């Protein structure tokens, strides 16, 4: 028999990965690739947790605070140019993006409703707790490498990174 499981907190998640390589000339190649992932969880805030076996008669997937959805994406491109059999330079560009959002958040907060004995949960506490977050990262890297002699290897490079982050949150604890 199939019974409801209100303690289930994980929803489906997906991840995709890809990579391509191109020989542009006999001494220059390009690699591009990326990763995309998405996942979502039923939100468990401090005030909306389903605990102590009291919520066993509630439907599966019910959350008093909605659903958290996460999206992550990362992409890169690498250009390698061999100047000689012993000397090369590499230019790497990358971008990453992360996002968090909340869905199905209750319009207002209210307290938990118990059965007549005061034990089993009839209606979980609803918590209006909306959260949105976004983070972007750009990176540029240049490396120069050379095998100067049989025992001496030289490598020099530089790297630059830019960040952009914002967070927005709205919480209403309601009446106690």
mmCIF file with all atom_site columns, C-alpha atoms in Angstrom:
data_model
loop_
_atom_site.group_PDB
_atom_site.id
_atom_site.type_symbol
_atom_site.label_atom_id
_atom_site.label_alt_id
_atom_site.label_comp_id
_atom_site.label_asym_id
_atom_site.label_entity_id
_atom_site.label_seq_id
_atom_site.pdbx_PDB_ins_code
_atom_site.Cartn_x
_atom_site.Cartn_y
_atom_site.Cartn_z
_atom_site.occupancy
_atom_site.B_iso_or_equiv
_atom_site.pdbx_formal_charge
_atom_site.auth_seq_id
_atom_site.auth_comp_id
_atom_site.auth_asym_id
_atom_site.auth_atom_id
_atom_site.pdbx_PDB_model_num
ATOM 1   C CA . UNK A 1 1   ? 0.000  0.000  0.000   1.00 0.00 ? 1   UNK A CA 1
ATOM 2   C CA . UNK A 1 2   ? 1.089  3.541  -0.657  1.00 0.00 ? 2   UNK A CA 1
ATOM 3   C CA . UNK A 1 3   ? 0.907  5.885  2.329   1.00 0.00 ? 3   UNK A CA 1
ATOM 4   C CA . UNK A 1 4   ? 1.395  9.651  2.347   1.00 0.00 ? 4   UNK A CA 1
ATOM 5   C CA . UNK A 1 5   ? 4.793  10.857 3.441   1.00 0.00 ? 5   UNK A CA 1
ATOM 6   C CA . UNK A 1 6   ? 4.626  14.472 4.652   1.00 0.00 ? 6   UNK A CA 1
ATOM 7   C CA . UNK A 1 7   ? 8.252  14.320 5.794   1.00 0.00 ? 7   UNK A CA 1
ATOM 8   C CA . UNK A 1 8   ? 9.441  14.093 2.179   1.00 0.00 ? 8   UNK A CA 1
ATOM 9   C CA . UNK A 1 9   ? 11.496 17.203 1.533   1.00 0.00 ? 9   UNK A CA 1
ATOM 10  C CA . UNK A 1 10  ? 13.234 16.463 -1.791  1.00 0.00 ? 10  UNK A CA 1
ATOM 11  C CA . UNK A 1 11  ? 11.661 16.999 -5.198  1.00 0.00 ? 11  UNK A CA 1
ATOM 12  C CA . UNK A 1 12  ? 13.145 16.016 -8.532  1.00 0.00 ? 12  UNK A CA 1
ATOM 13  C CA . UNK A 1 13  ? 16.426 17.508 -9.686  1.00 0.00 ? 13  UNK A CA 1
ATOM 14  C CA . UNK A 1 14  ? 18.252 17.571 -13.032 1.00 0.00 ? 14  UNK A CA 1
ATOM 15  C CA . UNK A 1 15  ? 21.809 18.140 -14.146 1.00 0.00 ? 15  UNK A CA 1
ATOM 16  C CA . UNK A 1 16  ? 23.204 18.372 -17.669 1.00 0.00 ? 16  UNK A CA 1
ATOM 17  C CA . UNK A 1 17  ? 26.869 18.533 -18.691 1.00 0.00 ? 17  UNK A CA 1
ATOM 18  C CA . UNK A 1 18  ? 28.419 19.141 -22.096 1.00 0.00 ? 18  UNK A CA 1
ATOM 19  C CA . UNK A 1 19  ? 31.843 19.717 -23.626 1.00 0.00 ? 19  UNK A CA 1
ATOM 20  C CA . UNK A 1 20  ? 33.049 20.274 -27.197 1.00 0.00 ? 20  UNK A CA 1
ATOM 21  C CA . UNK A 1 21  ? 36.594 20.569 -28.549 1.00 0.00 ? 21  UNK A CA 1
ATOM 22  C CA . UNK A 1 22  ? 37.624 22.107 -31.879 1.00 0.00 ? 22  UNK A CA 1
ATOM 23  C CA . UNK A 1 23  ? 40.986 22.149 -33.655 1.00 0.00 ? 23  UNK A CA 1
ATOM 24  C CA . UNK A 1 24  ? 40.960 25.584 -35.256 1.00 0.00 ? 24  UNK A CA 1
ATOM 25  C CA . UNK A 1 25  ? 44.423 25.258 -36.825 1.00 0.00 ? 25  UNK A CA 1
ATOM 26  C CA . UNK A 1 26  ? 47.329 22.857 -36.388 1.00 0.00 ? 26  UNK A CA 1
ATOM 27  C CA . UNK A 1 27  ? 48.581 24.850 -33.380 1.00 0.00 ? 27  UNK A CA 1
ATOM 28  C CA . UNK A 1 28  ? 45.349 26.340 -31.961 1.00 0.00 ? 28  UNK A CA 1
ATOM 29  C CA . UNK A 1 29  ? 42.361 24.657 -30.341 1.00 0.00 ? 29  UNK A CA 1
ATOM 30  C CA . UNK A 1 30  ? 39.168 25.738 -28.611 1.00 0.00 ? 30  UNK A CA 1
ATOM 31  C CA . UNK A 1 31  ? 37.219 23.956 -25.885 1.00 0.00 ? 31  UNK A CA 1
ATOM 32  C CA . UNK A 1 32  ? 33.744 25.019 -24.757 1.00 0.00 ? 32  UNK A CA 1
ATOM 33  C CA . UNK A 1 33  ? 31.590 23.422 -22.132 1.00 0.00 ? 33  UNK A CA 1
ATOM 34  C CA . UNK A 1 34  ? 29.102 23.913 -19.396 1.00 0.00 ? 34  UNK A CA 1
ATOM 35  C CA . UNK A 1 35  ? 26.942 22.496 -16.651 1.00 0.00 ? 35  UNK A CA 1
ATOM 36  C CA . UNK A 1 36  ? 23.290 23.247 -15.920 1.00 0.00 ? 36  UNK A CA 1
ATOM 37  C CA . UNK A 1 37  ? 21.480 22.020 -12.851 1.00 0.00 ? 37  UNK A CA 1
ATOM 38  C CA . UNK A 1 38  ? 18.106 22.624 -11.285 1.00 0.00 ? 38  UNK A CA 1
ATOM 39  C CA . UNK A 1 39  ? 16.655 21.309 -8.049  1.00 0.00 ? 39  UNK A CA 1
ATOM 40  C CA . UNK A 1 40  ? 13.790 22.113 -5.751  1.00 0.00 ? 40  UNK A CA 1
ATOM 41  C CA . UNK A 1 41  ? 12.922 21.281 -2.173  1.00 0.00 ? 41  UNK A CA 1
ATOM 42  C CA . UNK A 1 42  ? 9.896  21.718 0.024   1.00 0.00 ? 42  UNK A CA 1
ATOM 43  C CA . UNK A 1 43  ? 10.800 24.588 2.320   1.00 0.00 ? 43  UNK A CA 1
ATOM 44  C CA . UNK A 1 44  ? 11.337 23.811 5.968   1.00 0.00 ? 44  UNK A CA 1
ATOM 45  C CA . UNK A 1 45  ? 11.647 27.018 7.895   1.00 0.00 ? 45  UNK A CA 1
ATOM 46  C CA . UNK A 1 46  ? 11.989 27.054 11.659  1.00 0.00 ? 46  UNK A CA 1
ATOM 47  C CA . UNK A 1 47  ? 8.314  27.971 12.027  1.00 0.00 ? 47  UNK A CA 1
ATOM 48  C CA . UNK A 1 48  ? 6.836  25.646 9.402   1.00 0.00 ? 48  UNK A CA 1
ATOM 49  C CA . UNK A 1 49  ? 8.636  22.373 10.143  1.00 0.00 ? 49  UNK A CA 1
ATOM 50  C CA . UNK A 1 50  ? 6.597  19.160 10.097  1.00 0.00 ? 50  UNK A CA 1
ATOM 51  C CA . UNK A 1 51  ? 8.065  17.159 12.971  1.00 0.00 ? 51  UNK A CA 1
ATOM 52  C CA . UNK A 1 52  ? 7.448  14.707 15.849  1.00 0.00 ? 52  UNK A CA 1
ATOM 53  C CA . UNK A 1 53  ? 5.196  12.387 13.808  1.00 0.00 ? 53  UNK A CA 1
ATOM 54  C CA . UNK A 1 54  ? 2.320  14.808 14.298  1.00 0.00 ? 54  UNK A CA 1
ATOM 55  C CA . UNK A 1 55  ? 1.875  15.455 10.567  1.00 0.00 ? 55  UNK A CA 1
ATOM 56  C CA . UNK A 1 56  ? 1.450  11.855 9.407   1.00 0.00 ? 56  UNK A CA 1
ATOM 57  C CA . UNK A 1 57  ? -2.058 12.426 7.985   1.00 0.00 ? 57  UNK A CA 1
ATOM 58  C CA . UNK A 1 58  ? -1.175 15.389 5.827   1.00 0.00 ? 58  UNK A CA 1
ATOM 59  C CA . UNK A 1 59  ? -0.716 14.951 2.054   1.00 0.00 ? 59  UNK A CA 1
ATOM 60  C CA . UNK A 1 60  ? 2.715  14.224 0.599   1.00 0.00 ? 60  UNK A CA 1
ATOM 61  C CA . UNK A 1 61  ? 4.665  17.308 -0.363  1.00 0.00 ? 61  UNK A CA 1
ATOM 62  C CA . UNK A 1 62  ? 2.735  19.713 1.820   1.00 0.00 ? 62  UNK A CA 1
ATOM 63  C CA . UNK A 1 63  ? 4.904  22.506 3.084   1.00 0.00 ? 63  UNK A CA 1
ATOM 64  C CA . UNK A 1 64  ? 3.866  25.369 5.288   1.00 0.00 ? 64  UNK A CA 1
ATOM 65  C CA . UNK A 1 65  ? 6.406  27.619 3.597   1.00 0.00 ? 65  UNK A CA 1
ATOM 66  C CA . UNK A 1 66  ? 6.232  26.696 -0.094  1.00 0.00 ? 66  UNK A CA 1
ATOM 67  C CA . UNK A 1 67  ? 8.983  25.382 -2.365  1.00 0.00 ? 67  UNK A CA 1
ATOM 68  C CA . UNK A 1 68  ? 12.593 26.507 -2.895  1.00 0.00 ? 68  UNK A CA 1
ATOM 69  C CA . UNK A 1 69  ? 13.830 26.323 -6.490  1.00 0.00 ? 69  UNK A CA 1
ATOM 70  C CA . UNK A 1 70  ? 17.554 26.489 -7.314  1.00 0.00 ? 70  UNK A CA 1
ATOM 71  C CA . UNK A 1 71  ? 19.058 26.969 -10.790 1.00 0.00 ? 71  UNK A CA 1
ATOM 72  C CA . UNK A 1 72  ? 22.802 26.790 -11.427 1.00 0.00 ? 72  UNK A CA 1
ATOM 73  C CA . UNK A 1 73  ? 24.614 27.317 -14.725 1.00 0.00 ? 73  UNK A CA 1
ATOM 74  C CA . UNK A 1 74  ? 28.312 27.409 -15.536 1.00 0.00 ? 74  UNK A CA 1
ATOM 75  C CA . UNK A 1 75  ? 29.922 27.830 -18.950 1.00 0.00 ? 75  UNK A CA 1
ATOM 76  C CA . UNK A 1 76  ? 33.486 28.212 -20.129 1.00 0.00 ? 76  UNK A CA 1
ATOM 77  C CA . UNK A 1 77  ? 35.650 28.613 -23.226 1.00 0.00 ? 77  UNK A CA 1
ATOM 78  C CA . UNK A 1 78  ? 39.387 27.884 -23.410 1.00 0.00 ? 78  UNK A CA 1
ATOM 79  C CA . UNK A 1 79  ? 41.592 28.925 -26.325 1.00 0.00 ? 79  UNK A CA 1
ATOM 80  C CA . UNK A 1 80  ? 45.055 27.290 -26.416 1.00 0.00 ? 80  UNK A CA 1
ATOM 81  C CA . UNK A 1 81  ? 47.670 28.498 -28.885 1.00 0.00 ? 81  UNK A CA 1
ATOM 82  C CA . UNK A 1 82  ? 51.017 26.687 -29.235 1.00 0.00 ? 82  UNK A CA 1
ATOM 83  C CA . UNK A 1 83  ? 53.701 29.107 -30.361 1.00 0.00 ? 83  UNK A CA 1
ATOM 84  C CA . UNK A 1 84  ? 56.322 26.330 -30.546 1.00 0.00 ? 84  UNK A CA 1
ATOM 85  C CA . UNK A 1 85  ? 56.594 22.719 -29.360 1.00 0.00 ? 85  UNK A CA 1
ATOM 86  C CA . UNK A 1 86  ? 57.685 24.064 -25.944 1.00 0.00 ? 86  UNK A CA 1
ATOM 87  C CA . UNK A 1 87  ? 55.732 27.327 -25.602 1.00 0.00 ? 87  UNK A CA 1
ATOM 88  C CA . UNK A 1 88  ? 52.020 28.053 -25.427 1.00 0.00 ? 88  UNK A CA 1
ATOM 89  C CA . UNK A 1 89  ? 49.495 30.478 -24.042 1.00 0.00 ? 89  UNK A CA 1
ATOM 90  C CA . UNK A 1 90  ? 45.969 29.842 -22.858 1.00 0.00 ? 90  UNK A CA 1
ATOM 91  C CA . UNK A 1 91  ? 43.013 32.203 -22.548 1.00 0.00 ? 91  UNK A CA 1
ATOM 92  C CA . UNK A 1 92  ? 40.115 31.036 -20.362 1.00 0.00 ? 92  UNK A CA 1
ATOM 93  C CA . UNK A 1 93  ? 36.748 32.779 -20.034 1.00 0.00 ? 93  UNK A CA 1
ATOM 94  C CA . UNK A 1 94  ? 34.048 31.511 -17.685 1.00 0.00 ? 94  UNK A CA 1
ATOM 95  C CA . UNK A 1 95  ? 30.644 32.501 -16.412 1.00 0.00 ? 95  UNK A CA 1
ATOM 96  C CA . UNK A 1 96  ? 28.551 31.107 -13.586 1.00 0.00 ? 96  UNK A CA 1
ATOM 97  C CA . UNK A 1 97  ? 25.026 31.914 -12.497 1.00 0.00 ? 97  UNK A CA 1
ATOM 98  C CA . UNK A 1 98  ? 23.088 30.769 -9.436  1.00 0.00 ? 98  UNK A CA 1
ATOM 99  C CA . UNK A 1 99  ? 19.505 31.600 -8.609  1.00 0.00 ? 99  UNK A CA 1
ATOM 100 C CA . UNK A 1 100 ? 17.192 30.769 -5.702  1.00 0.00 ? 100 UNK A CA 1
ATOM 101 C CA . UNK A 1 101 ? 13.471 31.508 -5.704  1.00 0.00 ? 101 UNK A CA 1
ATOM 102 C CA . UNK A 1 102 ? 10.489 30.516 -3.591  1.00 0.00 ? 102 UNK A CA 1
ATOM 103 C CA . UNK A 1 103 ? 7.174  29.285 -5.010  1.00 0.00 ? 103 UNK A CA 1
ATOM 104 C CA . UNK A 1 104 ? 3.736  28.519 -3.549  1.00 0.00 ? 104 UNK A CA 1
ATOM 105 C CA . UNK A 1 105 ? 4.435  30.652 -0.478  1.00 0.00 ? 105 UNK A CA 1
ATOM 106 C CA . UNK A 1 106 ? 1.296  31.252 1.630   1.00 0.00 ? 106 UNK A CA 1
ATOM 107 C CA . UNK A 1 107 ? -0.195 34.746 1.354   1.00 0.00 ? 107 UNK A CA 1
ATOM 108 C CA . UNK A 1 108 ? -0.165 35.179 5.115   1.00 0.00 ? 108 UNK A CA 1
ATOM 109 C CA . UNK A 1 109 ? 1.188  33.449 8.205   1.00 0.00 ? 109 UNK A CA 1
ATOM 110 C CA . UNK A 1 110 ? -0.978 31.618 10.737  1.00 0.00 ? 110 UNK A CA 1
ATOM 111 C CA . UNK A 1 111 ? -0.477 29.077 13.494  1.00 0.00 ? 111 UNK A CA 1
ATOM 112 C CA . UNK A 1 112 ? -0.749 25.301 13.330  1.00 0.00 ? 112 UNK A CA 1
ATOM 113 C CA . UNK A 1 113 ? -4.178 23.676 13.876  1.00 0.00 ? 113 UNK A CA 1
ATOM 114 C CA . UNK A 1 114 ? -4.205 20.432 15.924  1.00 0.00 ? 114 UNK A CA 1
ATOM 115 C CA . UNK A 1 115 ? -6.869 17.763 16.362  1.00 0.00 ? 115 UNK A CA 1
ATOM 116 C CA . UNK A 1 116 ? -9.199 17.670 19.386  1.00 0.00 ? 116 UNK A CA 1
ATOM 117 C CA . UNK A 1 117 ? -6.566 15.792 21.435  1.00 0.00 ? 117 UNK A CA 1
ATOM 118 C CA . UNK A 1 118 ? -3.989 18.429 20.596  1.00 0.00 ? 118 UNK A CA 1
ATOM 119 C CA . UNK A 1 119 ? -1.501 15.993 19.009  1.00 0.00 ? 119 UNK A CA 1
ATOM 120 C CA . UNK A 1 120 ? -1.998 15.365 15.268  1.00 0.00 ? 120 UNK A CA 1
ATOM 121 C CA . UNK A 1 121 ? -1.656 18.275 12.850  1.00 0.00 ? 121 UNK A CA 1
ATOM 122 C CA . UNK A 1 122 ? -4.807 19.088 10.880  1.00 0.00 ? 122 UNK A CA 1
ATOM 123 C CA . UNK A 1 123 ? -3.327 22.162 9.196   1.00 0.00 ? 123 UNK A CA 1
ATOM 124 C CA . UNK A 1 124 ? 0.395  22.953 9.388   1.00 0.00 ? 124 UNK A CA 1
ATOM 125 C CA . UNK A 1 125 ? 1.564  26.379 10.358  1.00 0.00 ? 125 UNK A CA 1
ATOM 126 C CA . UNK A 1 126 ? 1.763  28.608 7.310   1.00 0.00 ? 126 UNK A CA 1
ATOM 127 C CA . UNK A 1 127 ? 4.723  30.961 7.077   1.00 0.00 ? 127 UNK A CA 1
ATOM 128 C CA . UNK A 1 128 ? 4.947  33.783 4.560   1.00 0.00 ? 128 UNK A CA 1
ATOM 129 C CA . UNK A 1 129 ? 8.705  33.725 3.929   1.00 0.00 ? 129 UNK A CA 1
ATOM 130 C CA . UNK A 1 130 ? 9.621  34.785 0.400   1.00 0.00 ? 130 UNK A CA 1
ATOM 131 C CA . UNK A 1 131 ? 13.239 34.682 -0.679  1.00 0.00 ? 131 UNK A CA 1
ATOM 132 C CA . UNK A 1 132 ? 15.005 35.463 -3.945  1.00 0.00 ? 132 UNK A CA 1
ATOM 133 C CA . UNK A 1 133 ? 18.742 35.371 -4.548  1.00 0.00 ? 133 UNK A CA 1
ATOM 134 C CA . UNK A 1 134 ? 20.891 35.724 -7.640  1.00 0.00 ? 134 UNK A CA 1
ATOM 135 C CA . UNK A 1 135 ? 24.645 35.507 -8.043  1.00 0.00 ? 135 UNK A CA 1
ATOM 136 C CA . UNK A 1 136 ? 26.737 35.970 -11.197 1.00 0.00 ? 136 UNK A CA 1
ATOM 137 C CA . UNK A 1 137 ? 30.452 35.472 -11.595 1.00 0.00 ? 137 UNK A CA 1
ATOM 138 C CA . UNK A 1 138 ? 32.580 36.346 -14.625 1.00 0.00 ? 138 UNK A CA 1
ATOM 139 C CA . UNK A 1 139 ? 36.218 35.283 -14.871 1.00 0.00 ? 139 UNK A CA 1
ATOM 140 C CA . UNK A 1 140 ? 39.001 35.890 -17.381 1.00 0.00 ? 140 UNK A CA 1
ATOM 141 C CA . UNK A 1 141 ? 42.361 34.144 -17.099 1.00 0.00 ? 141 UNK A CA 1
ATOM 142 C CA . UNK A 1 142 ? 45.511 34.284 -19.224 1.00 0.00 ? 142 UNK A CA 1
ATOM 143 C CA . UNK A 1 143 ? 48.494 31.916 -18.799 1.00 0.00 ? 143 UNK A CA 1
ATOM 144 C CA . UNK A 1 144 ? 51.808 31.784 -20.634 1.00 0.00 ? 144 UNK A CA 1
ATOM 145 C CA . UNK A 1 145 ? 53.873 28.573 -20.281 1.00 0.00 ? 145 UNK A CA 1
ATOM 146 C CA . UNK A 1 146 ? 57.256 27.554 -21.654 1.00 0.00 ? 146 UNK A CA 1
ATOM 147 C CA . UNK A 1 147 ? 59.678 24.682 -21.141 1.00 0.00 ? 147 UNK A CA 1
ATOM 148 C CA . UNK A 1 148 ? 62.811 26.867 -21.272 1.00 0.00 ? 148 UNK A CA 1
ATOM 149 C CA . UNK A 1 149 ? 65.323 24.056 -20.770 1.00 0.00 ? 149 UNK A CA 1
ATOM 150 C CA . UNK A 1 150 ? 65.055 20.388 -19.833 1.00 0.00 ? 150 UNK A CA 1
ATOM 151 C CA . UNK A 1 151 ? 65.039 21.264 -16.125 1.00 0.00 ? 151 UNK A CA 1
ATOM 152 C CA . UNK A 1 152 ? 63.383 24.713 -16.184 1.00 0.00 ? 152 UNK A CA 1
ATOM 153 C CA . UNK A 1 153 ? 59.686 25.360 -16.738 1.00 0.00 ? 153 UNK A CA 1
ATOM 154 C CA . UNK A 1 154 ? 58.357 28.932 -16.787 1.00 0.00 ? 154 UNK A CA 1
ATOM 155 C CA . UNK A 1 155 ? 54.724 29.853 -16.225 1.00 0.00 ? 155 UNK A CA 1
ATOM 156 C CA . UNK A 1 156 ? 53.143 33.296 -15.704 1.00 0.00 ? 156 UNK A CA 1
ATOM 157 C CA . UNK A 1 157 ? 49.595 34.494 -15.810 1.00 0.00 ? 157 UNK A CA 1
ATOM 158 C CA . UNK A 1 158 ? 46.900 36.816 -14.625 1.00 0.00 ? 158 UNK A CA 1
ATOM 159 C CA . UNK A 1 159 ? 43.292 36.387 -13.598 1.00 0.00 ? 159 UNK A CA 1
ATOM 160 C CA . UNK A 1 160 ? 40.348 38.775 -13.172 1.00 0.00 ? 160 UNK A CA 1
ATOM 161 C CA . UNK A 1 161 ? 37.011 37.990 -11.541 1.00 0.00 ? 161 UNK A CA 1
ATOM 162 C CA . UNK A 1 162 ? 33.834 40.069 -11.317 1.00 0.00 ? 162 UNK A CA 1
ATOM 163 C CA . UNK A 1 163 ? 30.941 39.299 -8.970  1.00 0.00 ? 163 UNK A CA 1
ATOM 164 C CA . UNK A 1 164 ? 27.353 40.487 -8.888  1.00 0.00 ? 164 UNK A CA 1
ATOM 165 C CA . UNK A 1 165 ? 25.102 39.358 -6.030  1.00 0.00 ? 165 UNK A CA 1
ATOM 166 C CA . UNK A 1 166 ? 21.683 40.405 -4.729  1.00 0.00 ? 166 UNK A CA 1
ATOM 167 C CA . UNK A 1 167 ? 19.285 38.983 -2.145  1.00 0.00 ? 167 UNK A CA 1
ATOM 168 C CA . UNK A 1 168 ? 15.666 39.888 -1.343  1.00 0.00 ? 168 UNK A CA 1
ATOM 169 C CA . UNK A 1 169 ? 13.654 38.413 1.524   1.00 0.00 ? 169 UNK A CA 1
ATOM 170 C CA . UNK A 1 170 ? 10.245 39.125 3.044   1.00 0.00 ? 170 UNK A CA 1
ATOM 171 C CA . UNK A 1 171 ? 9.113  37.404 6.245   1.00 0.00 ? 171 UNK A CA 1
ATOM 172 C CA . UNK A 1 172 ? 5.794  37.694 8.062   1.00 0.00 ? 172 UNK A CA 1
ATOM 173 C CA . UNK A 1 173 ? 5.640  35.597 11.255  1.00 0.00 ? 173 UNK A CA 1
ATOM 174 C CA . UNK A 1 174 ? 1.939  36.358 11.738  1.00 0.00 ? 174 UNK A CA 1
ATOM 175 C CA . UNK A 1 175 ? 0.022  36.252 14.996  1.00 0.00 ? 175 UNK A CA 1
ATOM 176 C CA . UNK A 1 176 ? 1.223  33.988 17.831  1.00 0.00 ? 176 UNK A CA 1
#
